[in-house]
Amino acid sequence: MPTVVFASPKGGAGKSTSAVVLASELAGQGAGVVIIDADPNRPVTQWSRREGKPLSLEVISATSEETIIDDIEGAATRAPFVVVDLEGTASMTVAYAISRADLVVIPSQGSQLDAAEAAKAIRLIRQQEKAFGRQIPYAVLFTRTSAAIRPRTLQHIRAELARNGVPMFETQMHEREAFRAIFSFGGTVAALNPAQVSNLAAAVSNARALAAEVVARLRETVERAA
């Protein structure tokens, strides 16, 4: 079963938020999902302890450098999708998780500093490709962007990545109150109360677009391997 790993050496890039939004959206569509919370701060675990976690979504929080590979492989036998939220640093845990990925998502805000950190993640992916003799698909996911404004900095970074052949998601994780609210109220984006959260419909659409693009990229990988 496919494993989607969220990786970035930079903390605060949006890994945990994107991982929970993706996993809960897939689970909300009826798929079984396991999230492995490999961030020492355990943000996914804290979210899962609030009410509203989909029944088809399991969270594993007691993972470590010694167990991460077994945790991923075991989860893949129980659920159609495995999502791994990694710590914001380069470590053996991160390297091991990437080595088992069917898709690595590299969250990045639209700044040159974050782009430099994304480049570090790409180098780590290529190191794991050499070590394990397999291609590891990846793509940069821009996070905390504006739905209404396209800053020149972001346009410049996207153009620079495109020139260097770096895959990027068409979907962006916009700056949405709903994406923060699920960590306060629990549950999924779609289940939030529209009276408590602004622009909820746009956030739901954003979450669905991310899930659809992730699934499409996974299918492309399978088709290329066939």
PDB file of C-alpha atoms in Angstrom:
ATOM      1  CA  MET A   1       0.000   0.000   0.000  1.00  0.00           C
ATOM      2  CA  PRO A   2       1.350   3.488  -0.808  1.00  0.00           C
ATOM      3  CA  THR A   3       3.345   5.416   1.768  1.00  0.00           C
ATOM      4  CA  VAL A   4       3.309   9.215   1.626  1.00  0.00           C
ATOM      5  CA  VAL A   5       6.063  10.906   3.612  1.00  0.00           C
ATOM      6  CA  PHE A   6       6.045  14.593   4.572  1.00  0.00           C
ATOM      7  CA  ALA A   7       9.641  15.794   4.898  1.00  0.00           C
ATOM      8  CA  SER A   8      11.449  19.092   5.312  1.00  0.00           C
ATOM      9  CA  PRO A   9      14.540  19.962   7.342  1.00  0.00           C
ATOM     10  CA  LYS A  10      12.811  23.200   8.368  1.00  0.00           C
ATOM     11  CA  GLY A  11      10.372  23.313  11.252  1.00  0.00           C
ATOM     12  CA  GLY A  12       7.167  25.238  10.681  1.00  0.00           C
ATOM     13  CA  ALA A  13       6.954  24.457   6.975  1.00  0.00           C
ATOM     14  CA  GLY A  14       3.495  22.916   7.342  1.00  0.00           C
ATOM     15  CA  LYS A  15       4.332  19.203   7.455  1.00  0.00           C
ATOM     16  CA  SER A  16       1.976  18.224  10.268  1.00  0.00           C
ATOM     17  CA  THR A  17      -0.909  20.351   9.047  1.00  0.00           C
ATOM     18  CA  SER A  18      -0.616  19.015   5.499  1.00  0.00           C
ATOM     19  CA  ALA A  19      -0.267  15.422   6.729  1.00  0.00           C
ATOM     20  CA  VAL A  20      -3.386  15.637   8.901  1.00  0.00           C
ATOM     21  CA  VAL A  21      -5.410  17.404   6.206  1.00  0.00           C
ATOM     22  CA  LEU A  22      -4.448  14.766   3.633  1.00  0.00           C
ATOM     23  CA  ALA A  23      -4.973  11.773   5.918  1.00  0.00           C
ATOM     24  CA  SER A  24      -8.288  12.964   7.312  1.00  0.00           C
ATOM     25  CA  GLU A  25      -9.573  13.812   3.826  1.00  0.00           C
ATOM     26  CA  LEU A  26      -8.677  10.323   2.552  1.00  0.00           C
ATOM     27  CA  ALA A  27     -10.294   8.762   5.623  1.00  0.00           C
ATOM     28  CA  GLY A  28     -13.355  10.972   5.162  1.00  0.00           C
ATOM     29  CA  GLN A  29     -13.719   9.495   1.677  1.00  0.00           C
ATOM     30  CA  GLY A  30     -13.820   6.017   3.217  1.00  0.00           C
ATOM     31  CA  ALA A  31     -10.196   4.902   2.861  1.00  0.00           C
ATOM     32  CA  GLY A  32      -8.276   3.283   5.677  1.00  0.00           C
ATOM     33  CA  VAL A  33      -5.311   5.434   6.692  1.00  0.00           C
ATOM     34  CA  VAL A  34      -2.477   5.091   9.198  1.00  0.00           C
ATOM     35  CA  ILE A  35      -0.561   8.220  10.208  1.00  0.00           C
ATOM     36  CA  ILE A  36       2.854   7.659  11.749  1.00  0.00           C
ATOM     37  CA  ASP A  37       3.688  10.630  13.961  1.00  0.00           C
ATOM     38  CA  ALA A  38       7.490  10.781  13.896  1.00  0.00           C
ATOM     39  CA  ASP A  39       7.692  14.397  15.040  1.00  0.00           C
ATOM     40  CA  PRO A  40       9.055  14.533  18.619  1.00  0.00           C
ATOM     41  CA  ASN A  41       6.481  17.256  19.418  1.00  0.00           C
ATOM     42  CA  ARG A  42       3.703  14.793  18.480  1.00  0.00           C
ATOM     43  CA  PRO A  43       1.306  17.328  16.895  1.00  0.00           C
ATOM     44  CA  VAL A  44      -0.605  14.609  15.037  1.00  0.00           C
ATOM     45  CA  THR A  45      -1.022  12.588  18.212  1.00  0.00           C
ATOM     46  CA  GLN A  46      -2.365  15.624  20.048  1.00  0.00           C
ATOM     47  CA  TRP A  47      -4.857  16.223  17.227  1.00  0.00           C
ATOM     48  CA  SER A  48      -5.980  12.575  17.309  1.00  0.00           C
ATOM     49  CA  ARG A  49      -6.837  12.749  21.016  1.00  0.00           C
ATOM     50  CA  ARG A  50      -9.546  15.316  20.372  1.00  0.00           C
ATOM     51  CA  GLU A  51     -13.020  14.295  19.267  1.00  0.00           C
ATOM     52  CA  GLY A  52     -13.836  13.745  15.640  1.00  0.00           C
ATOM     53  CA  LYS A  53     -10.970  11.609  14.341  1.00  0.00           C
ATOM     54  CA  PRO A  54     -12.324   9.432  11.504  1.00  0.00           C
ATOM     55  CA  LEU A  55     -12.855   5.837  12.567  1.00  0.00           C
ATOM     56  CA  SER A  56     -10.860   4.541   9.605  1.00  0.00           C
ATOM     57  CA  LEU A  57      -7.798   6.577  10.630  1.00  0.00           C
ATOM     58  CA  GLU A  58      -5.175   5.131  12.997  1.00  0.00           C
ATOM     59  CA  VAL A  59      -2.325   7.126  14.536  1.00  0.00           C
ATOM     60  CA  ILE A  60       0.980   5.555  15.591  1.00  0.00           C
ATOM     61  CA  SER A  61       2.965   7.798  17.914  1.00  0.00           C
ATOM     62  CA  ALA A  62       5.424   5.473  19.643  1.00  0.00           C
ATOM     63  CA  THR A  63       7.896   5.366  16.760  1.00  0.00           C
ATOM     64  CA  SER A  64      11.659   5.842  16.743  1.00  0.00           C
ATOM     65  CA  GLU A  65      14.783   5.435  14.641  1.00  0.00           C
ATOM     66  CA  GLU A  66      14.836   1.756  15.602  1.00  0.00           C
ATOM     67  CA  THR A  67      11.187   1.061  14.758  1.00  0.00           C
ATOM     68  CA  ILE A  68      10.238   3.443  11.935  1.00  0.00           C
ATOM     69  CA  ILE A  69      10.797   0.963   9.095  1.00  0.00           C
ATOM     70  CA  ASP A  70       8.864  -1.799  10.866  1.00  0.00           C
ATOM     71  CA  ASP A  71       6.103   0.683  11.716  1.00  0.00           C
ATOM     72  CA  ILE A  72       5.762   1.741   8.070  1.00  0.00           C
ATOM     73  CA  GLU A  73       5.822  -1.799   6.729  1.00  0.00           C
ATOM     74  CA  GLY A  74       3.363  -3.009   9.377  1.00  0.00           C
ATOM     75  CA  ALA A  75       0.979  -0.117   8.711  1.00  0.00           C
ATOM     76  CA  ALA A  76       1.075  -0.866   4.989  1.00  0.00           C
ATOM     77  CA  THR A  77      -0.388  -4.323   5.684  1.00  0.00           C
ATOM     78  CA  ARG A  78      -3.350  -2.810   7.570  1.00  0.00           C
ATOM     79  CA  ALA A  79      -4.404   0.208   5.525  1.00  0.00           C
ATOM     80  CA  PRO A  80      -4.542   1.364   1.898  1.00  0.00           C
ATOM     81  CA  PHE A  81      -2.656   4.565   2.773  1.00  0.00           C
ATOM     82  CA  VAL A  82       0.234   5.262   5.138  1.00  0.00           C
ATOM     83  CA  VAL A  83       1.107   8.889   5.899  1.00  0.00           C
ATOM     84  CA  VAL A  84       4.317   9.749   7.761  1.00  0.00           C
ATOM     85  CA  ASP A  85       4.861  13.101   9.474  1.00  0.00           C
ATOM     86  CA  LEU A  86       8.591  13.563  10.097  1.00  0.00           C
ATOM     87  CA  GLU A  87      10.576  15.809  12.381  1.00  0.00           C
ATOM     88  CA  GLY A  88      11.955  19.060  11.015  1.00  0.00           C
ATOM     89  CA  THR A  89      15.569  17.991  10.858  1.00  0.00           C
ATOM     90  CA  ALA A  90      17.844  15.596   8.999  1.00  0.00           C
ATOM     91  CA  SER A  91      18.155  12.355  10.957  1.00  0.00           C
ATOM     92  CA  MET A  92      18.335   8.616  10.457  1.00  0.00           C
ATOM     93  CA  THR A  93      14.609   8.399  11.227  1.00  0.00           C
ATOM     94  CA  VAL A  94      13.934  10.794   8.365  1.00  0.00           C
ATOM     95  CA  ALA A  95      16.284   8.926   6.036  1.00  0.00           C
ATOM     96  CA  TYR A  96      14.753   5.534   6.863  1.00  0.00           C
ATOM     97  CA  ALA A  97      11.206   6.838   6.300  1.00  0.00           C
ATOM     98  CA  ILE A  98      12.144   8.393   2.960  1.00  0.00           C
ATOM     99  CA  SER A  99      13.695   5.098   1.862  1.00  0.00           C
ATOM    100  CA  ARG A 100      10.260   3.455   2.179  1.00  0.00           C
ATOM    101  CA  ALA A 101       8.255   6.249   0.532  1.00  0.00           C
ATOM    102  CA  ASP A 102       6.132   5.932  -2.592  1.00  0.00           C
ATOM    103  CA  LEU A 103       5.848   9.718  -2.599  1.00  0.00           C
ATOM    104  CA  VAL A 104       7.731  12.333  -0.594  1.00  0.00           C
ATOM    105  CA  VAL A 105       5.868  15.608  -0.118  1.00  0.00           C
ATOM    106  CA  ILE A 106       8.178  18.540   0.663  1.00  0.00           C
ATOM    107  CA  PRO A 107       6.156  21.373   2.223  1.00  0.00           C
ATOM    108  CA  SER A 108       7.670  24.796   1.643  1.00  0.00           C
ATOM    109  CA  GLN A 109       6.519  28.337   2.232  1.00  0.00           C
ATOM    110  CA  GLY A 110       7.053  30.794  -0.583  1.00  0.00           C
ATOM    111  CA  SER A 111      10.386  32.181   0.586  1.00  0.00           C
ATOM    112  CA  GLN A 112      13.957  31.747  -0.585  1.00  0.00           C
ATOM    113  CA  LEU A 113      14.904  30.392   2.849  1.00  0.00           C
ATOM    114  CA  ASP A 114      12.288  27.659   2.630  1.00  0.00           C
ATOM    115  CA  ALA A 115      13.319  26.892  -0.965  1.00  0.00           C
ATOM    116  CA  ALA A 116      16.878  26.323   0.243  1.00  0.00           C
ATOM    117  CA  GLU A 117      15.565  23.910   2.895  1.00  0.00           C
ATOM    118  CA  ALA A 118      13.515  22.105   0.264  1.00  0.00           C
ATOM    119  CA  ALA A 119      16.710  21.647  -1.747  1.00  0.00           C
ATOM    120  CA  LYS A 120      18.275  19.938   1.277  1.00  0.00           C
ATOM    121  CA  ALA A 121      15.329  17.528   1.432  1.00  0.00           C
ATOM    122  CA  ILE A 122      15.760  16.743  -2.266  1.00  0.00           C
ATOM    123  CA  ARG A 123      19.443  15.982  -1.724  1.00  0.00           C
ATOM    124  CA  LEU A 124      18.506  13.597   1.092  1.00  0.00           C
ATOM    125  CA  ILE A 125      15.996  11.858  -1.188  1.00  0.00           C
ATOM    126  CA  ARG A 126      18.665  11.407  -3.858  1.00  0.00           C
ATOM    127  CA  GLN A 127      21.049   9.963  -1.293  1.00  0.00           C
ATOM    128  CA  GLN A 128      18.424   7.387  -0.338  1.00  0.00           C
ATOM    129  CA  GLU A 129      17.823   6.588  -3.988  1.00  0.00           C
ATOM    130  CA  LYS A 130      21.507   5.751  -4.373  1.00  0.00           C
ATOM    131  CA  ALA A 131      21.618   3.793  -1.129  1.00  0.00           C
ATOM    132  CA  PHE A 132      18.573   1.647  -1.909  1.00  0.00           C
ATOM    133  CA  GLY A 133      18.804   1.517  -5.702  1.00  0.00           C
ATOM    134  CA  ARG A 134      15.287   2.761  -6.352  1.00  0.00           C
ATOM    135  CA  GLN A 135      13.624   5.917  -7.586  1.00  0.00           C
ATOM    136  CA  ILE A 136      11.713   7.822  -4.905  1.00  0.00           C
ATOM    137  CA  PRO A 137       9.060  10.168  -6.354  1.00  0.00           C
ATOM    138  CA  TYR A 138       8.773  13.569  -4.689  1.00  0.00           C
ATOM    139  CA  ALA A 139       7.222  16.990  -5.191  1.00  0.00           C
ATOM    140  CA  VAL A 140       7.320  20.368  -3.463  1.00  0.00           C
ATOM    141  CA  LEU A 141       4.045  21.517  -1.884  1.00  0.00           C
ATOM    142  CA  PHE A 142       3.761  25.246  -1.297  1.00  0.00           C
ATOM    143  CA  THR A 143       2.055  26.012   2.015  1.00  0.00           C
ATOM    144  CA  ARG A 144       0.527  29.018   3.745  1.00  0.00           C
ATOM    145  CA  THR A 145       0.036  30.761   0.435  1.00  0.00           C
ATOM    146  CA  SER A 146      -2.627  33.294  -0.441  1.00  0.00           C
ATOM    147  CA  ALA A 147      -5.567  32.244  -2.590  1.00  0.00           C
ATOM    148  CA  ALA A 148      -5.938  35.787  -3.887  1.00  0.00           C
ATOM    149  CA  ILE A 149      -2.384  37.086  -4.242  1.00  0.00           C
ATOM    150  CA  ARG A 150       0.593  35.586  -6.092  1.00  0.00           C
ATOM    151  CA  PRO A 151       3.695  37.286  -4.674  1.00  0.00           C
ATOM    152  CA  ARG A 152       6.602  37.826  -7.025  1.00  0.00           C
ATOM    153  CA  THR A 153       8.855  35.916  -4.646  1.00  0.00           C
ATOM    154  CA  LEU A 154       6.727  32.793  -4.959  1.00  0.00           C
ATOM    155  CA  GLN A 155       6.512  33.148  -8.735  1.00  0.00           C
ATOM    156  CA  HIS A 156      10.301  33.487  -8.897  1.00  0.00           C
ATOM    157  CA  ILE A 157      10.846  30.393  -6.728  1.00  0.00           C
ATOM    158  CA  ARG A 158       8.412  28.317  -8.793  1.00  0.00           C
ATOM    159  CA  ALA A 159      10.137  29.386 -12.003  1.00  0.00           C
ATOM    160  CA  GLU A 160      13.546  28.553 -10.537  1.00  0.00           C
ATOM    161  CA  LEU A 161      12.414  25.100  -9.409  1.00  0.00           C
ATOM    162  CA  ALA A 162      10.837  24.438 -12.798  1.00  0.00           C
ATOM    163  CA  ARG A 163      14.118  25.352 -14.565  1.00  0.00           C
ATOM    164  CA  ASN A 164      15.881  22.799 -12.379  1.00  0.00           C
ATOM    165  CA  GLY A 165      13.322  20.090 -13.114  1.00  0.00           C
ATOM    166  CA  VAL A 166      11.922  19.958  -9.564  1.00  0.00           C
ATOM    167  CA  PRO A 167       8.366  18.551  -9.463  1.00  0.00           C
ATOM    168  CA  MET A 168       5.784  20.767  -7.762  1.00  0.00           C
ATOM    169  CA  PHE A 169       2.176  20.271  -6.751  1.00  0.00           C
ATOM    170  CA  GLU A 170      -0.328  22.332  -8.684  1.00  0.00           C
ATOM    171  CA  THR A 171      -2.361  22.438  -5.475  1.00  0.00           C
ATOM    172  CA  GLN A 172      -1.153  24.800  -2.777  1.00  0.00           C
ATOM    173  CA  MET A 173      -2.060  24.683   0.905  1.00  0.00           C
ATOM    174  CA  HIS A 174      -3.486  28.162   1.323  1.00  0.00           C
ATOM    175  CA  GLU A 175      -3.403  30.057   4.594  1.00  0.00           C
ATOM    176  CA  ARG A 176      -6.766  28.960   5.989  1.00  0.00           C
ATOM    177  CA  GLU A 177      -8.241  29.340   9.442  1.00  0.00           C
ATOM    178  CA  ALA A 178      -9.777  25.879   9.081  1.00  0.00           C
ATOM    179  CA  PHE A 179      -6.371  24.216   8.781  1.00  0.00           C
ATOM    180  CA  ARG A 180      -5.387  25.693  12.149  1.00  0.00           C
ATOM    181  CA  ALA A 181      -8.796  25.035  13.683  1.00  0.00           C
ATOM    182  CA  ILE A 182      -8.648  21.249  13.403  1.00  0.00           C
ATOM    183  CA  PHE A 183      -5.768  21.263  15.901  1.00  0.00           C
ATOM    184  CA  SER A 184      -7.945  23.250  18.318  1.00  0.00           C
ATOM    185  CA  PHE A 185     -11.321  21.574  17.801  1.00  0.00           C
ATOM    186  CA  GLY A 186     -10.261  18.172  16.445  1.00  0.00           C
ATOM    187  CA  GLY A 187     -11.825  16.219  13.609  1.00  0.00           C
ATOM    188  CA  THR A 188     -11.616  16.927   9.914  1.00  0.00           C
ATOM    189  CA  VAL A 189     -11.809  20.145   7.930  1.00  0.00           C
ATOM    190  CA  ALA A 190     -15.155  19.098   6.449  1.00  0.00           C
ATOM    191  CA  ALA A 191     -16.633  18.483   9.914  1.00  0.00           C
ATOM    192  CA  LEU A 192     -15.824  21.928  11.323  1.00  0.00           C
ATOM    193  CA  ASN A 193     -18.648  24.261  12.258  1.00  0.00           C
ATOM    194  CA  PRO A 194     -18.973  27.004   9.603  1.00  0.00           C
ATOM    195  CA  ALA A 195     -20.239  29.324  12.319  1.00  0.00           C
ATOM    196  CA  GLN A 196     -16.869  29.045  14.067  1.00  0.00           C
ATOM    197  CA  VAL A 197     -14.531  29.030  11.059  1.00  0.00           C
ATOM    198  CA  SER A 198     -14.411  31.484   8.166  1.00  0.00           C
ATOM    199  CA  ASN A 199     -14.221  30.460   4.486  1.00  0.00           C
ATOM    200  CA  LEU A 200     -14.803  26.815   5.385  1.00  0.00           C
ATOM    201  CA  ALA A 201     -16.035  25.813   1.926  1.00  0.00           C
ATOM    202  CA  ALA A 202     -12.798  27.058   0.363  1.00  0.00           C
ATOM    203  CA  ALA A 203     -10.737  25.091   2.887  1.00  0.00           C
ATOM    204  CA  VAL A 204     -12.721  21.909   2.199  1.00  0.00           C
ATOM    205  CA  SER A 205     -12.144  22.388  -1.531  1.00  0.00           C
ATOM    206  CA  ASN A 206      -8.427  22.920  -0.907  1.00  0.00           C
ATOM    207  CA  ALA A 207      -8.187  19.713   1.160  1.00  0.00           C
ATOM    208  CA  ARG A 208      -9.982  17.692  -1.511  1.00  0.00           C
ATOM    209  CA  ALA A 209      -7.737  19.081  -4.235  1.00  0.00           C
ATOM    210  CA  LEU A 210      -4.637  18.061  -2.272  1.00  0.00           C
ATOM    211  CA  ALA A 211      -5.940  14.525  -1.719  1.00  0.00           C
ATOM    212  CA  ALA A 212      -6.913  14.173  -5.374  1.00  0.00           C
ATOM    213  CA  GLU A 213      -3.491  15.295  -6.586  1.00  0.00           C
ATOM    214  CA  VAL A 214      -1.663  13.005  -4.180  1.00  0.00           C
ATOM    215  CA  VAL A 215      -3.719  10.024  -5.356  1.00  0.00           C
ATOM    216  CA  ALA A 216      -3.116  10.998  -8.986  1.00  0.00           C
ATOM    217  CA  ARG A 217       0.638  11.186  -8.434  1.00  0.00           C
ATOM    218  CA  LEU A 218       0.619   7.769  -6.739  1.00  0.00           C
ATOM    219  CA  ARG A 219      -1.273   6.304  -9.678  1.00  0.00           C
ATOM    220  CA  GLU A 220       1.239   7.782 -12.109  1.00  0.00           C
ATOM    221  CA  THR A 221       4.042   6.098 -10.165  1.00  0.00           C
ATOM    222  CA  VAL A 222       2.290   2.723 -10.366  1.00  0.00           C
ATOM    223  CA  GLU A 223       1.646   3.156 -14.097  1.00  0.00           C
ATOM    224  CA  ARG A 224       5.278   4.059 -14.789  1.00  0.00           C
ATOM    225  CA  ALA A 225       6.452   0.994 -12.866  1.00  0.00           C
ATOM    226  CA  ALA A 226       4.074  -1.344 -14.751  1.00  0.00           C
TER     227      ALA A 226
END
